[in-house]
Coordinates of C-alpha atoms in Angstrom, one line a residue:
Chain O
N1 CA -5.4 7.5 15.7
A2 CA -3.6 10.6 14.8
G3 CA -0.2 8.9 14.1
V4 CA 2.7 11.4 14.5
T5 CA 1.9 15.0 15.0
Q6 CA 4.3 18.0 15.2
T7 CA 3.9 21.4 16.8
P8 CA 4.3 24.2 15.4
K9 CA 3.8 23.7 11.8
F10 CA 5.7 27.0 11.0
R11 CA 8.0 29.2 12.9
V12 CA 10.3 32.3 12.2
L13 CA 13.1 33.0 14.6
K14 CA 15.7 35.7 14.8
T15 CA 19.3 34.6 15.1
G16 CA 20.1 33.7 18.7
Q17 CA 16.6 32.9 19.8
S18 CA 15.6 29.6 21.2
M19 CA 12.7 27.3 20.5
T20 CA 11.5 23.8 21.2
L21 CA 9.8 21.6 18.6
L22 CA 7.3 19.1 19.9
C23 CA 6.7 15.6 18.4
A24 CA 4.0 13.4 19.7
Q25 CA 3.0 9.7 18.6
D26 CA 0.0 7.8 19.7
M27 CA 1.1 4.4 18.4
N28 CA 3.1 3.2 21.5
H29 CA 6.3 3.2 19.4
E30 CA 9.7 2.6 21.2
Y31 CA 11.8 4.5 18.8
M32 CA 11.6 8.1 17.7
Y33 CA 13.7 10.2 15.4
W34 CA 14.3 13.9 14.4
Y35 CA 15.4 14.6 10.8
R36 CA 16.0 17.8 8.9
Q37 CA 15.5 18.3 5.2
D38 CA 17.1 21.0 3.2
P39 CA 16.2 21.9 -0.4
G40 CA 17.4 19.2 -2.9
M41 CA 18.6 17.0 -0.1
G42 CA 17.4 13.9 1.5
L43 CA 16.5 13.8 5.2
R44 CA 19.5 13.7 7.6
L45 CA 19.2 12.4 11.1
I46 CA 19.7 14.8 13.9
H47 CA 19.0 12.8 17.0
Y48 CA 17.1 9.7 17.9
S49 CA 15.6 7.8 21.0
V50 CA 15.2 4.1 21.5
G51 CA 12.9 4.4 24.6
E52 CA 11.8 6.7 27.2
G53 CA 14.6 8.6 28.9
T54 CA 17.1 7.7 26.2
T55 CA 18.7 9.9 23.5
A56 CA 21.5 9.5 20.9
K57 CA 23.3 11.5 18.3
G58 CA 22.6 11.1 14.7
E59 CA 24.6 12.4 11.6
V60 CA 24.0 16.2 12.3
P61 CA 23.4 16.9 16.0
D62 CA 25.4 20.1 16.5
G63 CA 23.4 23.0 17.6
Y64 CA 20.4 20.7 18.7
N65 CA 19.4 19.0 22.0
V66 CA 16.7 16.6 22.7
S67 CA 14.7 14.8 25.4
R68 CA 12.3 12.1 25.7
L69 CA 10.8 12.3 29.2
K70 CA 7.5 10.4 28.1
K71 CA 7.4 7.5 25.7
Q72 CA 4.9 9.4 23.4
N73 CA 6.8 12.6 23.1
F74 CA 10.1 13.6 21.6
L75 CA 11.3 17.3 22.0
L76 CA 13.9 19.0 19.8
G77 CA 15.5 22.2 21.1
L78 CA 17.5 24.9 19.4
E79 CA 19.3 26.9 22.1
S80 CA 20.7 29.5 20.0
A81 CA 19.2 29.5 16.4
A82 CA 21.5 30.1 13.5
P83 CA 20.4 30.8 9.7
S84 CA 22.1 27.4 8.9
Q85 CA 19.3 25.8 10.8
T86 CA 16.6 27.0 8.5
S87 CA 15.2 23.8 7.3
V88 CA 12.1 21.5 7.4
Y89 CA 12.2 19.4 10.5
F90 CA 10.5 15.9 10.4
C91 CA 9.9 13.7 13.4
A92 CA 9.3 10.0 12.9
S93 CA 8.6 6.8 15.0
S94 CA 9.0 3.1 14.6
D95 CA 8.7 0.1 16.8
P96 CA 11.2 -3.0 16.8
R97 CA 8.3 -5.4 17.6
D98 CA 6.1 -4.4 14.7
N99 CA 7.4 -3.7 11.0
Y100 CA 10.7 -2.6 12.6
Y101 CA 11.9 -1.1 9.3
E102 CA 8.9 1.2 8.7
Q103 CA 9.2 4.7 10.0
Y104 CA 6.1 6.8 10.4
F105 CA 6.6 10.6 9.8
G106 CA 4.9 13.6 11.1
P107 CA 3.8 16.5 8.7
G108 CA 7.0 18.5 9.5
T109 CA 7.9 22.0 10.9
R110 CA 9.1 24.6 8.6
L111 CA 11.6 26.8 10.5
T112 CA 13.1 30.0 9.2
V113 CA 15.9 31.7 11.1
T114 CA 16.6 35.4 10.0
Chain H
G1 CA 30.1 6.5 6.4
Q2 CA 27.1 5.9 4.2
S3 CA 26.4 7.5 0.7
L4 CA 23.6 6.8 -1.7
E5 CA 23.2 8.0 -5.2
Q6 CA 20.0 8.5 -7.1
P7 CA 19.2 10.3 -10.4
S8 CA 17.8 13.8 -9.5
E9 CA 15.0 13.6 -11.9
V10 CA 13.0 11.0 -14.0
T11 CA 10.1 11.8 -16.5
A12 CA 7.6 9.3 -17.7
V13 CA 4.0 9.3 -19.0
E14 CA 0.8 7.9 -17.6
G15 CA 0.5 4.2 -17.9
A16 CA 4.3 3.6 -18.4
I17 CA 6.7 1.8 -16.3
V18 CA 9.7 3.6 -14.6
Q19 CA 12.7 2.4 -12.7
I20 CA 14.5 4.6 -10.2
N21 CA 18.0 3.3 -9.3
C22 CA 19.8 3.6 -6.1
T23 CA 23.6 2.9 -5.6
Y24 CA 25.1 3.0 -2.3
Q25 CA 28.6 2.8 -0.5
T26 CA 28.1 1.7 3.1
S27 CA 30.1 -0.3 5.6
G28 CA 27.0 -2.3 6.7
F29 CA 23.2 -2.0 6.9
Y30 CA 20.2 -4.2 7.5
G31 CA 18.1 -3.3 4.5
L32 CA 17.2 -1.0 1.8
S33 CA 13.9 1.1 2.1
W34 CA 12.1 3.4 -0.3
Y35 CA 10.0 6.5 0.7
Q36 CA 7.6 8.7 -1.3
Q37 CA 7.2 12.4 -0.6
H38 CA 4.7 14.8 -2.3
D39 CA 5.5 18.4 -2.5
G40 CA 7.6 18.5 0.8
G41 CA 5.0 16.7 2.9
A42 CA 5.5 13.8 5.2
P43 CA 7.6 11.0 3.7
T44 CA 5.7 7.7 3.5
F45 CA 7.0 4.2 3.5
L46 CA 6.7 2.2 0.3
S47 CA 8.9 -0.8 0.5
Y48 CA 11.8 -2.6 2.2
N49 CA 14.3 -5.1 1.1
A50 CA 16.1 -7.0 3.9
L51 CA 17.4 -9.7 1.4
D52 CA 18.5 -9.7 -2.2
G53 CA 15.8 -10.0 -4.7
L54 CA 12.4 -8.5 -5.6
E55 CA 9.7 -7.4 -3.2
E56 CA 6.3 -6.6 -4.8
T57 CA 3.5 -4.4 -3.4
G58 CA 0.8 -3.6 -5.7
R59 CA 2.0 -1.4 -8.6
F60 CA 5.4 -0.9 -6.8
S61 CA 8.3 -3.3 -6.6
S62 CA 11.7 -3.0 -5.2
F63 CA 14.9 -4.9 -5.9
L64 CA 18.2 -5.2 -3.9
S65 CA 21.6 -6.7 -4.9
R66 CA 24.1 -6.5 -2.0
S67 CA 26.9 -7.9 -4.3
D68 CA 26.4 -5.1 -6.7
S69 CA 25.6 -2.4 -4.1
Y70 CA 22.5 -1.6 -6.0
G71 CA 18.8 -1.4 -5.7
Y72 CA 15.9 0.0 -7.6
L73 CA 12.2 1.0 -7.3
L74 CA 9.9 -0.1 -10.2
L75 CA 6.6 1.7 -10.6
Q76 CA 4.1 0.2 -13.0
E77 CA 1.0 1.6 -14.6
L78 CA 2.1 5.1 -13.7
Q79 CA -0.6 7.6 -12.5
M80 CA -0.5 11.3 -12.3
K81 CA -0.6 11.0 -8.6
D82 CA 2.7 9.1 -8.6
S83 CA 4.4 12.5 -9.4
A84 CA 6.5 12.9 -6.2
S85 CA 10.0 12.6 -4.9
Y86 CA 11.3 9.1 -4.1
F87 CA 14.1 8.4 -1.7
C88 CA 16.1 5.3 -1.1
A89 CA 17.5 4.8 2.4
V90 CA 19.8 2.2 4.2
S91 CA 18.4 1.0 7.4
L92 CA 21.0 0.8 10.2
R93 CA 21.0 0.1 13.9
Y94 CA 17.8 1.0 15.7
S95 CA 16.1 1.4 12.4
T96 CA 17.7 4.7 11.8
L97 CA 17.8 5.7 8.1
T98 CA 20.4 7.3 5.9
F99 CA 18.7 8.7 2.9
G100 CA 19.8 9.5 -0.7
K101 CA 19.1 12.9 -2.1
G102 CA 16.0 11.8 -3.8
T103 CA 14.5 11.5 -7.3
M104 CA 11.8 13.7 -8.6
L105 CA 9.4 11.8 -10.8
L106 CA 7.3 13.8 -13.2
V107 CA 4.3 11.9 -14.7
S108 CA 2.9 13.7 -17.7
P109 CA -0.5 12.8 -19.4

């Protein structure tokens, strides 16, 4: 049982490049989330999904897109990276049927945009 | 909107008890959660208060008072491995979380 995994662990992009971050969970959770964490800050919600085929905006969605084509995967895309998107990105999952209040986090992706 | 305030840093010695406070301003939430994060690693869930009062989980306890817009995390019998950042977060619709900026706990021998 791997829990929540994220790919890649590290990435360096040049301004204007695009990339996709992959999150996968093997707990059959309905809900999935993408957060970003900047130095000295708490995590801020980018987008979330409450089931396969659904997505919704969080607190800081600008510059990001997401897709949830399969229940176990949640993709975060940056179409045209900007230095302001340098951050650590965490994916998380939870399930309304089981300890609905507890989110399980992945190890994070450290992204630098130069 | 939601905002949560926590002290930026707390220091304590091994074996001591420490309390990390969290005050919030929110228009409505389902509960108050606490997460631990070591050195920028994955945050891990510690505790959740849906109702006012104290919740105890081993060495950790958490408290919520909705009338005072206040909660705290209490860590007892501190160990070196408890050195980490601690975040309070309000739980909203679909279990989304709004986090405070975190409190760095430094435990010394």
